[in-house]
JSON list of C-alpha atoms in Angstrom, two decimals:
[
{"chain": "J", "resi": 8, "resn": "ALA", "atom": "CA", "xyz": [85.79, 73.10, 164.62]},
{"chain": "J", "resi": 9, "resn": "LEU", "atom": "CA", "xyz": [89.12, 72.86, 166.03]},
{"chain": "J", "resi": 10, "resn": "CYS", "atom": "CA", "xyz": [90.55, 72.51, 162.38]},
{"chain": "J", "resi": 11, "resn": "THR", "atom": "CA", "xyz": [89.02, 75.92, 161.62]},
{"chain": "J", "resi": 12, "resn": "TRP", "atom": "CA", "xyz": [90.39, 77.51, 164.43]},
{"chain": "J", "resi": 13, "resn": "ALA", "atom": "CA", "xyz": [93.75, 76.24, 163.92]},
{"chain": "J", "resi": 14, "resn": "PHE", "atom": "CA", "xyz": [93.79, 77.69, 160.57]},
{"chain": "J", "resi": 15, "resn": "VAL", "atom": "CA", "xyz": [92.70, 81.12, 161.84]},
{"chain": "J", "resi": 16, "resn": "ARG", "atom": "CA", "xyz": [95.00, 80.87, 164.47]},
{"chain": "J", "resi": 17, "resn": "SER", "atom": "CA", "xyz": [97.98, 79.93, 162.28]},
{"chain": "J", "resi": 18, "resn": "MET", "atom": "CA", "xyz": [97.10, 82.81, 159.85]},
{"chain": "J", "resi": 19, "resn": "LYS", "atom": "CA", "xyz": [97.28, 85.32, 162.98]},
{"chain": "J", "resi": 20, "resn": "ARG", "atom": "CA", "xyz": [100.65, 83.85, 163.74]},
{"chain": "J", "resi": 21, "resn": "HIS", "atom": "CA", "xyz": [102.07, 84.06, 160.15]},
{"chain": "J", "resi": 22, "resn": "LEU", "atom": "CA", "xyz": [100.81, 87.75, 159.71]},
{"chain": "J", "resi": 23, "resn": "SER", "atom": "CA", "xyz": [102.42, 88.86, 163.23]},
{"chain": "J", "resi": 24, "resn": "PRO", "atom": "CA", "xyz": [106.15, 89.36, 164.29]},
{"chain": "J", "resi": 25, "resn": "GLU", "atom": "CA", "xyz": [107.68, 86.38, 165.66]},
{"chain": "J", "resi": 26, "resn": "TRP", "atom": "CA", "xyz": [108.83, 88.01, 168.55]},
{"chain": "J", "resi": 27, "resn": "GLU", "atom": "CA", "xyz": [105.24, 88.84, 169.38]},
{"chain": "J", "resi": 28, "resn": "ASP", "atom": "CA", "xyz": [103.24, 86.04, 169.11]},
{"chain": "J", "resi": 29, "resn": "GLU", "atom": "CA", "xyz": [105.50, 82.67, 168.61]},
{"chain": "J", "resi": 30, "resn": "ASP", "atom": "CA", "xyz": [105.51, 81.59, 172.24]},
{"chain": "J", "resi": 31, "resn": "ALA", "atom": "CA", "xyz": [101.73, 82.32, 172.78]},
{"chain": "J", "resi": 32, "resn": "PHE", "atom": "CA", "xyz": [100.90, 80.34, 169.60]},
{"chain": "J", "resi": 33, "resn": "ARG", "atom": "CA", "xyz": [102.70, 77.10, 170.62]},
{"chain": "J", "resi": 34, "resn": "VAL", "atom": "CA", "xyz": [100.90, 77.39, 173.85]},
{"chain": "J", "resi": 35, "resn": "GLU", "atom": "CA", "xyz": [97.70, 77.53, 172.22]},
{"chain": "J", "resi": 36, "resn": "LEU", "atom": "CA", "xyz": [98.26, 74.76, 169.85]},
{"chain": "J", "resi": 37, "resn": "TYR", "atom": "CA", "xyz": [99.08, 72.31, 172.45]},
{"chain": "J", "resi": 38, "resn": "GLU", "atom": "CA", "xyz": [96.31, 73.10, 174.63]},
{"chain": "J", "resi": 39, "resn": "LYS", "atom": "CA", "xyz": [93.64, 72.74, 172.14]},
{"chain": "J", "resi": 40, "resn": "LEU", "atom": "CA", "xyz": [94.76, 70.45, 169.55]},
{"chain": "J", "resi": 41, "resn": "PRO", "atom": "CA", "xyz": [96.23, 66.81, 169.57]},
{"chain": "J", "resi": 42, "resn": "LYS", "atom": "CA", "xyz": [99.90, 66.74, 170.11]},
{"chain": "J", "resi": 43, "resn": "GLU", "atom": "CA", "xyz": [100.66, 65.22, 166.59]},
{"chain": "J", "resi": 44, "resn": "GLN", "atom": "CA", "xyz": [98.64, 67.81, 164.79]},
{"chain": "J", "resi": 45, "resn": "ALA", "atom": "CA", "xyz": [100.04, 70.63, 166.77]},
{"chain": "J", "resi": 46, "resn": "ASP", "atom": "CA", "xyz": [103.43, 69.14, 165.96]},
{"chain": "J", "resi": 47, "resn": "SER", "atom": "CA", "xyz": [102.77, 69.10, 162.03]},
{"chain": "J", "resi": 48, "resn": "ILE", "atom": "CA", "xyz": [101.48, 72.73, 162.12]},
{"chain": "J", "resi": 49, "resn": "ILE", "atom": "CA", "xyz": [104.50, 74.18, 164.29]},
{"chain": "J", "resi": 50, "resn": "LYS", "atom": "CA", "xyz": [106.97, 72.29, 162.09]},
{"chain": "J", "resi": 51, "resn": "ALA", "atom": "CA", "xyz": [105.54, 73.16, 158.80]},
{"chain": "J", "resi": 52, "resn": "ALA", "atom": "CA", "xyz": [107.22, 76.03, 156.59]},
{"chain": "J", "resi": 53, "resn": "HIS", "atom": "CA", "xyz": [103.97, 77.58, 156.00]},
{"chain": "J", "resi": 54, "resn": "ARG", "atom": "CA", "xyz": [101.84, 76.85, 159.04]},
{"chain": "J", "resi": 55, "resn": "PRO", "atom": "CA", "xyz": [98.19, 78.31, 157.53]},
{"chain": "J", "resi": 56, "resn": "ASN", "atom": "CA", "xyz": [98.74, 75.70, 154.63]},
{"chain": "J", "resi": 57, "resn": "ARG", "atom": "CA", "xyz": [99.21, 73.17, 156.61]},
{"chain": "J", "resi": 58, "resn": "ALA", "atom": "CA", "xyz": [96.63, 73.79, 159.15]},
{"chain": "J", "resi": 59, "resn": "LEU", "atom": "CA", "xyz": [94.11, 74.22, 156.13]},
{"chain": "J", "resi": 60, "resn": "GLN", "atom": "CA", "xyz": [95.31, 70.89, 154.70]},
{"chain": "J", "resi": 61, "resn": "ASP", "atom": "CA", "xyz": [93.94, 69.48, 158.16]},
{"chain": "J", "resi": 62, "resn": "LEU", "atom": "CA", "xyz": [90.96, 71.38, 157.72]},
{"chain": "J", "resi": 63, "resn": "SER", "atom": "CA", "xyz": [90.11, 69.72, 154.32]},
{"chain": "J", "resi": 64, "resn": "ASP", "atom": "CA", "xyz": [90.99, 66.31, 155.45]},
{"chain": "J", "resi": 65, "resn": "SER", "atom": "CA", "xyz": [88.55, 66.73, 158.05]},
{"chain": "J", "resi": 66, "resn": "ILE", "atom": "CA", "xyz": [85.75, 67.88, 155.84]},
{"chain": "J", "resi": 67, "resn": "GLU", "atom": "CA", "xyz": [86.59, 65.07, 153.44]},
{"chain": "J", "resi": 68, "resn": "ASN", "atom": "CA", "xyz": [86.21, 62.36, 156.41]},
{"chain": "J", "resi": 69, "resn": "LEU", "atom": "CA", "xyz": [82.66, 63.97, 157.38]},
{"chain": "J", "resi": 70, "resn": "PRO", "atom": "CA", "xyz": [79.93, 61.50, 157.06]},
{"chain": "J", "resi": 71, "resn": "MET", "atom": "CA", "xyz": [77.71, 63.30, 154.32]},
{"chain": "J", "resi": 72, "resn": "HIS", "atom": "CA", "xyz": [76.66, 63.12, 150.80]},
{"chain": "J", "resi": 73, "resn": "PHE", "atom": "CA", "xyz": [80.00, 64.24, 148.26]},
{"chain": "J", "resi": 74, "resn": "MET", "atom": "CA", "xyz": [78.16, 67.54, 147.00]},
{"chain": "J", "resi": 75, "resn": "ARG", "atom": "CA", "xyz": [77.53, 68.79, 150.47]},
{"chain": "J", "resi": 76, "resn": "ARG", "atom": "CA", "xyz": [81.17, 68.08, 151.18]},
{"chain": "J", "resi": 77, "resn": "ASP", "atom": "CA", "xyz": [81.93, 69.85, 147.82]},
{"chain": "J", "resi": 78, "resn": "GLU", "atom": "CA", "xyz": [80.18, 72.97, 148.95]},
{"chain": "J", "resi": 79, "resn": "ILE", "atom": "CA", "xyz": [81.96, 73.19, 152.21]},
{"chain": "J", "resi": 80, "resn": "HIS", "atom": "CA", "xyz": [85.38, 72.59, 150.36]},
{"chain": "J", "resi": 81, "resn": "LYS", "atom": "CA", "xyz": [84.50, 75.71, 148.29]},
{"chain": "J", "resi": 82, "resn": "ALA", "atom": "CA", "xyz": [84.04, 77.61, 151.66]},
{"chain": "J", "resi": 83, "resn": "ALA", "atom": "CA", "xyz": [87.54, 76.67, 152.51]},
{"chain": "J", "resi": 84, "resn": "THR", "atom": "CA", "xyz": [88.76, 77.95, 149.45]},
{"chain": "J", "resi": 85, "resn": "ILE", "atom": "CA", "xyz": [87.71, 81.28, 150.32]},
{"chain": "J", "resi": 86, "resn": "PHE", "atom": "CA", "xyz": [90.04, 80.80, 153.58]},
{"chain": "J", "resi": 87, "resn": "GLU", "atom": "CA", "xyz": [92.80, 80.39, 151.19]},
{"chain": "J", "resi": 88, "resn": "ASP", "atom": "CA", "xyz": [91.89, 83.47, 149.12]},
{"chain": "J", "resi": 89, "resn": "ASN", "atom": "CA", "xyz": [91.99, 85.64, 152.03]},
{"chain": "J", "resi": 90, "resn": "LEU", "atom": "CA", "xyz": [95.25, 84.06, 153.07]},
{"chain": "J", "resi": 91, "resn": "GLY", "atom": "CA", "xyz": [96.66, 85.14, 149.78]},
{"chain": "J", "resi": 92, "resn": "SER", "atom": "CA", "xyz": [95.19, 88.64, 149.70]},
{"chain": "J", "resi": 93, "resn": "SER", "atom": "CA", "xyz": [96.40, 89.13, 153.63]},
{"chain": "J", "resi": 94, "resn": "GLU", "atom": "CA", "xyz": [100.11, 87.87, 152.38]},
{"chain": "J", "resi": 95, "resn": "ARG", "atom": "CA", "xyz": [100.09, 90.39, 149.52]},
{"chain": "J", "resi": 96, "resn": "LEU", "atom": "CA", "xyz": [99.15, 93.15, 151.74]},
{"chain": "J", "resi": 97, "resn": "LEU", "atom": "CA", "xyz": [101.82, 92.36, 154.33]},
{"chain": "J", "resi": 98, "resn": "SER", "atom": "CA", "xyz": [104.70, 91.75, 151.50]},
{"chain": "J", "resi": 99, "resn": "SER", "atom": "CA", "xyz": [103.80, 94.79, 149.40]},
{"chain": "J", "resi": 100, "resn": "PRO", "atom": "CA", "xyz": [103.93, 97.98, 151.67]},
{"chain": "J", "resi": 101, "resn": "ILE", "atom": "CA", "xyz": [104.14, 101.15, 149.97]},
{"chain": "J", "resi": 102, "resn": "PRO", "atom": "CA", "xyz": [107.92, 101.97, 149.49]},
{"chain": "J", "resi": 103, "resn": "VAL", "atom": "CA", "xyz": [109.74, 103.55, 152.11]},
{"chain": "J", "resi": 104, "resn": "PHE", "atom": "CA", "xyz": [110.68, 106.50, 149.83]},
{"chain": "J", "resi": 105, "resn": "TYR", "atom": "CA", "xyz": [107.10, 107.57, 149.76]},
{"chain": "J", "resi": 106, "resn": "SER", "atom": "CA", "xyz": [106.54, 107.57, 153.40]},
{"chain": "J", "resi": 107, "resn": "ARG", "atom": "CA", "xyz": [109.85, 109.43, 153.91]},
{"chain": "J", "resi": 108, "resn": "HIS", "atom": "CA", "xyz": [109.12, 112.18, 151.20]},
{"chain": "J", "resi": 109, "resn": "THR", "atom": "CA", "xyz": [105.80, 112.76, 152.82]},
{"chain": "J", "resi": 110, "resn": "ALA", "atom": "CA", "xyz": [107.56, 113.30, 156.28]},
{"chain": "J", "resi": 111, "resn": "ARG", "atom": "CA", "xyz": [109.81, 115.40, 154.77]},
{"chain": "J", "resi": 112, "resn": "PHE", "atom": "CA", "xyz": [107.52, 117.63, 153.02]},
{"chain": "J", "resi": 113, "resn": "LEU", "atom": "CA", "xyz": [105.47, 118.14, 156.09]},
{"chain": "J", "resi": 114, "resn": "SER", "atom": "CA", "xyz": [108.31, 118.75, 158.29]},
{"chain": "J", "resi": 115, "resn": "ILE", "atom": "CA", "xyz": [109.55, 121.68, 155.94]},
{"chain": "J", "resi": 116, "resn": "TRP", "atom": "CA", "xyz": [106.04, 123.03, 155.30]},
{"chain": "J", "resi": 117, "resn": "LEU", "atom": "CA", "xyz": [105.50, 123.35, 159.12]},
{"chain": "J", "resi": 118, "resn": "LEU", "atom": "CA", "xyz": [108.90, 124.92, 159.65]},
{"chain": "J", "resi": 119, "resn": "LEU", "atom": "CA", "xyz": [107.74, 127.72, 157.36]},
{"chain": "J", "resi": 120, "resn": "LEU", "atom": "CA", "xyz": [104.15, 128.05, 158.80]},
{"chain": "J", "resi": 121, "resn": "PRO", "atom": "CA", "xyz": [105.15, 130.41, 161.31]},
{"chain": "J", "resi": 122, "resn": "PHE", "atom": "CA", "xyz": [106.04, 132.96, 158.45]},
{"chain": "J", "resi": 123, "resn": "ALA", "atom": "CA", "xyz": [102.74, 132.50, 156.87]},
{"chain": "J", "resi": 124, "resn": "LEU", "atom": "CA", "xyz": [100.83, 133.08, 160.08]},
{"chain": "J", "resi": 125, "resn": "TRP", "atom": "CA", "xyz": [103.11, 136.07, 161.14]},
{"chain": "J", "resi": 126, "resn": "GLU", "atom": "CA", "xyz": [100.89, 138.75, 159.82]},
{"chain": "J", "resi": 127, "resn": "PRO", "atom": "CA", "xyz": [97.44, 136.94, 160.46]},
{"chain": "J", "resi": 128, "resn": "LEU", "atom": "CA", "xyz": [98.26, 136.46, 164.26]},
{"chain": "J", "resi": 129, "resn": "GLY", "atom": "CA", "xyz": [99.92, 139.80, 164.39]},
{"chain": "J", "resi": 130, "resn": "ASN", "atom": "CA", "xyz": [97.33, 141.25, 166.95]},
{"chain": "J", "resi": 131, "resn": "SER", "atom": "CA", "xyz": [98.58, 138.78, 169.66]},
{"chain": "J", "resi": 132, "resn": "TRP", "atom": "CA", "xyz": [100.98, 139.78, 172.26]},
{"chain": "J", "resi": 133, "resn": "ASN", "atom": "CA", "xyz": [104.33, 139.39, 170.64]},
{"chain": "J", "resi": 134, "resn": "HIS", "atom": "CA", "xyz": [102.94, 136.92, 168.16]},
{"chain": "J", "resi": 135, "resn": "ILE", "atom": "CA", "xyz": [102.39, 134.67, 170.93]},
{"chain": "J", "resi": 136, "resn": "ASP", "atom": "CA", "xyz": [99.51, 132.64, 169.01]},
{"chain": "J", "resi": 137, "resn": "LEU", "atom": "CA", "xyz": [102.09, 131.47, 166.72]},
{"chain": "J", "resi": 138, "resn": "VAL", "atom": "CA", "xyz": [103.29, 128.80, 169.26]},
{"chain": "J", "resi": 139, "resn": "PRO", "atom": "CA", "xyz": [99.60, 126.89, 169.69]},
{"chain": "J", "resi": 140, "resn": "ALA", "atom": "CA", "xyz": [98.31, 127.49, 166.22]},
{"chain": "J", "resi": 141, "resn": "THR", "atom": "CA", "xyz": [101.66, 125.61, 164.93]},
{"chain": "J", "resi": 142, "resn": "ALA", "atom": "CA", "xyz": [101.89, 123.08, 167.69]},
{"chain": "J", "resi": 143, "resn": "VAL", "atom": "CA", "xyz": [98.10, 122.25, 166.91]},
{"chain": "J", "resi": 144, "resn": "LEU", "atom": "CA", "xyz": [98.45, 121.59, 163.17]},
{"chain": "J", "resi": 145, "resn": "SER", "atom": "CA", "xyz": [101.62, 119.59, 163.54]},
{"chain": "J", "resi": 146, "resn": "VAL", "atom": "CA", "xyz": [99.98, 117.28, 165.99]},
{"chain": "J", "resi": 147, "resn": "PHE", "atom": "CA", "xyz": [96.91, 116.61, 163.35]},
{"chain": "J", "resi": 148, "resn": "LEU", "atom": "CA", "xyz": [99.32, 116.73, 160.26]},
{"chain": "J", "resi": 149, "resn": "PHE", "atom": "CA", "xyz": [101.63, 114.30, 161.52]},
{"chain": "J", "resi": 150, "resn": "GLY", "atom": "CA", "xyz": [98.85, 112.23, 163.09]},
{"chain": "J", "resi": 151, "resn": "ILE", "atom": "CA", "xyz": [97.50, 111.87, 159.81]},
{"chain": "J", "resi": 152, "resn": "GLU", "atom": "CA", "xyz": [100.63, 110.89, 158.09]},
{"chain": "J", "resi": 153, "resn": "GLU", "atom": "CA", "xyz": [101.43, 108.25, 160.99]},
{"chain": "J", "resi": 154, "resn": "LEU", "atom": "CA", "xyz": [97.66, 107.01, 160.42]},
{"chain": "J", "resi": 155, "resn": "ALA", "atom": "CA", "xyz": [98.51, 106.18, 156.72]},
{"chain": "J", "resi": 156, "resn": "THR", "atom": "CA", "xyz": [101.83, 104.47, 157.57]},
{"chain": "J", "resi": 157, "resn": "GLN", "atom": "CA", "xyz": [100.04, 102.01, 160.01]},
{"chain": "J", "resi": 158, "resn": "LEU", "atom": "CA", "xyz": [97.19, 101.17, 157.34]},
{"chain": "J", "resi": 159, "resn": "GLU", "atom": "CA", "xyz": [100.00, 100.13, 155.12]},
{"chain": "J", "resi": 160, "resn": "GLU", "atom": "CA", "xyz": [100.35, 97.02, 158.05]},
{"chain": "J", "resi": 161, "resn": "PRO", "atom": "CA", "xyz": [97.14, 96.58, 159.89]},
{"chain": "J", "resi": 162, "resn": "PHE", "atom": "CA", "xyz": [98.16, 93.39, 161.41]},
{"chain": "J", "resi": 163, "resn": "THR", "atom": "CA", "xyz": [100.07, 94.71, 164.28]},
{"chain": "J", "resi": 164, "resn": "ILE", "atom": "CA", "xyz": [97.17, 97.24, 164.99]},
{"chain": "J", "resi": 165, "resn": "LEU", "atom": "CA", "xyz": [94.09, 95.20, 164.92]},
{"chain": "J", "resi": 166, "resn": "PRO", "atom": "CA", "xyz": [92.98, 93.08, 167.65]},
{"chain": "J", "resi": 167, "resn": "MET", "atom": "CA", "xyz": [93.63, 89.59, 166.01]},
{"chain": "J", "resi": 168, "resn": "GLN", "atom": "CA", "xyz": [93.92, 87.82, 169.07]},
{"chain": "J", "resi": 169, "resn": "GLY", "atom": "CA", "xyz": [90.53, 88.68, 170.09]},
{"chain": "J", "resi": 170, "resn": "PHE", "atom": "CA", "xyz": [89.03, 87.51, 166.52]},
{"chain": "J", "resi": 171, "resn": "CYS", "atom": "CA", "xyz": [90.79, 84.13, 167.17]},
{"chain": "J", "resi": 172, "resn": "ASP", "atom": "CA", "xyz": [89.14, 83.87, 170.55]},
{"chain": "J", "resi": 173, "resn": "LYS", "atom": "CA", "xyz": [85.71, 84.90, 169.43]},
{"chain": "J", "resi": 174, "resn": "ILE", "atom": "CA", "xyz": [85.96, 82.52, 166.53]},
{"chain": "J", "resi": 175, "resn": "TYR", "atom": "CA", "xyz": [86.93, 79.38, 168.60]},
{"chain": "J", "resi": 176, "resn": "ASN", "atom": "CA", "xyz": [84.23, 80.16, 171.06]},
{"chain": "J", "resi": 177, "resn": "TRP", "atom": "CA", "xyz": [81.44, 80.42, 168.38]},
{"chain": "J", "resi": 178, "resn": "ILE", "atom": "CA", "xyz": [82.70, 77.46, 166.45]},
{"chain": "J", "resi": 179, "resn": "THR", "atom": "CA", "xyz": [82.80, 75.23, 169.73]},
{"chain": "J", "resi": 180, "resn": "GLU", "atom": "CA", "xyz": [79.25, 76.36, 170.37]},
{"chain": "J", "resi": 181, "resn": "ILE", "atom": "CA", "xyz": [78.09, 75.50, 166.87]},
{"chain": "J", "resi": 182, "resn": "ALA", "atom": "CA", "xyz": [79.68, 72.11, 167.30]},
{"chain": "J", "resi": 183, "resn": "SER", "atom": "CA", "xyz": [77.57, 71.26, 170.52]},
{"chain": "J", "resi": 184, "resn": "PHE", "atom": "CA", "xyz": [74.62, 71.63, 168.79]},
{"chain": "J", "resi": 185, "resn": "GLU", "atom": "CA", "xyz": [72.77, 68.52, 168.05]},
{"chain": "J", "resi": 186, "resn": "PRO", "atom": "CA", "xyz": [69.93, 67.94, 165.51]},
{"chain": "J", "resi": 187, "resn": "GLY", "atom": "CA", "xyz": [66.55, 68.17, 167.13]},
{"chain": "J", "resi": 188, "resn": "ASP", "atom": "CA", "xyz": [67.75, 69.69, 170.70]},
{"chain": "J", "resi": 189, "resn": "ASN", "atom": "CA", "xyz": [65.31, 72.62, 169.79]},
{"chain": "J", "resi": 190, "resn": "GLY", "atom": "CA", "xyz": [62.32, 70.53, 169.33]},
{"chain": "J", "resi": 191, "resn": "MET", "atom": "CA", "xyz": [61.86, 70.69, 165.78]},
{"chain": "J", "resi": 192, "resn": "PRO", "atom": "CA", "xyz": [61.75, 67.36, 164.00]},
{"chain": "J", "resi": 193, "resn": "VAL", "atom": "CA", "xyz": [64.89, 66.18, 161.82]},
{"chain": "J", "resi": 194, "resn": "TYR", "atom": "CA", "xyz": [64.58, 64.39, 158.60]},
{"chain": "J", "resi": 195, "resn": "TYR", "atom": "CA", "xyz": [67.39, 61.87, 157.68]},
{"chain": "J", "resi": 196, "resn": "TYR", "atom": "CA", "xyz": [67.81, 60.81, 154.13]},
{"chain": "J", "resi": 197, "resn": "ASP", "atom": "CA", "xyz": [69.09, 57.38, 153.78]},
{"chain": "J", "resi": 198, "resn": "ASN", "atom": "CA", "xyz": [69.85, 57.62, 149.98]},
{"chain": "J", "resi": 199, "resn": "TYR", "atom": "CA", "xyz": [72.76, 59.98, 150.09]},
{"chain": "J", "resi": 200, "resn": "ASN", "atom": "CA", "xyz": [75.04, 56.99, 148.63]},
{"chain": "J", "resi": 201, "resn": "VAL", "atom": "CA", "xyz": [74.98, 57.42, 144.84]},
{"chain": "J", "resi": 202, "resn": "ASP", "atom": "CA", "xyz": [78.41, 55.95, 144.49]},
{"chain": "J", "resi": 203, "resn": "SER", "atom": "CA", "xyz": [77.86, 51.88, 143.83]},
{"chain": "J", "resi": 204, "resn": "PRO", "atom": "CA", "xyz": [80.70, 49.35, 144.11]},
{"chain": "J", "resi": 205, "resn": "SER", "atom": "CA", "xyz": [81.79, 47.56, 140.98]},
{"chain": "J", "resi": 206, "resn": "GLY", "atom": "CA", "xyz": [79.76, 44.72, 139.90]},
{"chain": "J", "resi": 207, "resn": "SER", "atom": "CA", "xyz": [76.64, 45.79, 141.71]},
{"chain": "J", "resi": 208, "resn": "GLU", "atom": "CA", "xyz": [73.50, 47.95, 141.04]},
{"chain": "J", "resi": 209, "resn": "PRO", "atom": "CA", "xyz": [73.81, 51.67, 141.24]},
{"chain": "J", "resi": 210, "resn": "ALA", "atom": "CA", "xyz": [72.08, 52.67, 144.56]},
{"chain": "J", "resi": 211, "resn": "SER", "atom": "CA", "xyz": [68.73, 54.63, 144.48]},
{"chain": "J", "resi": 212, "resn": "THR", "atom": "CA", "xyz": [68.73, 58.09, 144.43]},
{"chain": "J", "resi": 213, "resn": "GLY", "atom": "CA", "xyz": [64.90, 58.46, 144.92]},
{"chain": "J", "resi": 214, "resn": "GLY", "atom": "CA", "xyz": [64.11, 56.76, 148.05]},
{"chain": "J", "resi": 215, "resn": "PRO", "atom": "CA", "xyz": [61.80, 58.03, 150.82]},
{"chain": "J", "resi": 216, "resn": "SER", "atom": "CA", "xyz": [63.15, 60.11, 153.66]},
{"chain": "J", "resi": 217, "resn": "VAL", "atom": "CA", "xyz": [63.19, 58.62, 157.19]},
{"chain": "J", "resi": 218, "resn": "MET", "atom": "CA", "xyz": [61.78, 61.03, 160.01]},
{"chain": "J", "resi": 219, "resn": "ARG", "atom": "CA", "xyz": [63.43, 60.24, 163.33]},
{"chain": "J", "resi": 220, "resn": "PRO", "atom": "CA", "xyz": [62.89, 62.30, 166.32]}
]
């Protein structure tokens, strides 16, 4: 559970500005992880990959059949895919020229807008209606332009710290669950070890299941 949280938290730090999250990131890692694991993540050049390696090692050490572990590894691979997608989004923003050109176009258009509204709003005293009309249109259009700019890099405006905290709470709760604590019977299968040592007969793969309360 902690390895999963460490990857999520490292990914959040990786996608955030250093001045914004570095100190809080170090404090959280030392609070929740063993010191050696926290040191290894903090010293890594690519922290999410280091955290993902720890997660992969912990999955490999789970006491379960290898086919189940493989399925969990496949789920961990999705983490890596999402990390790569987020990195591409962060490192490949829309060229600055496009944003500047849009801002210049809007500025010129809004500067010339009063001339276009001069006659339609001529019934107002001294064309006073031009002021609120132009102001309202400017706010909406420049707001849309700013919104588009923020969407190019959403990681600074999304509540990612809240996401990390919720994930930590959820996985901690899931890790506290115990088989049978809800009153339902639990079946343990003793025939998961299909790997046999050299020189011995293969282990049985069709043995009966054992029911334990």
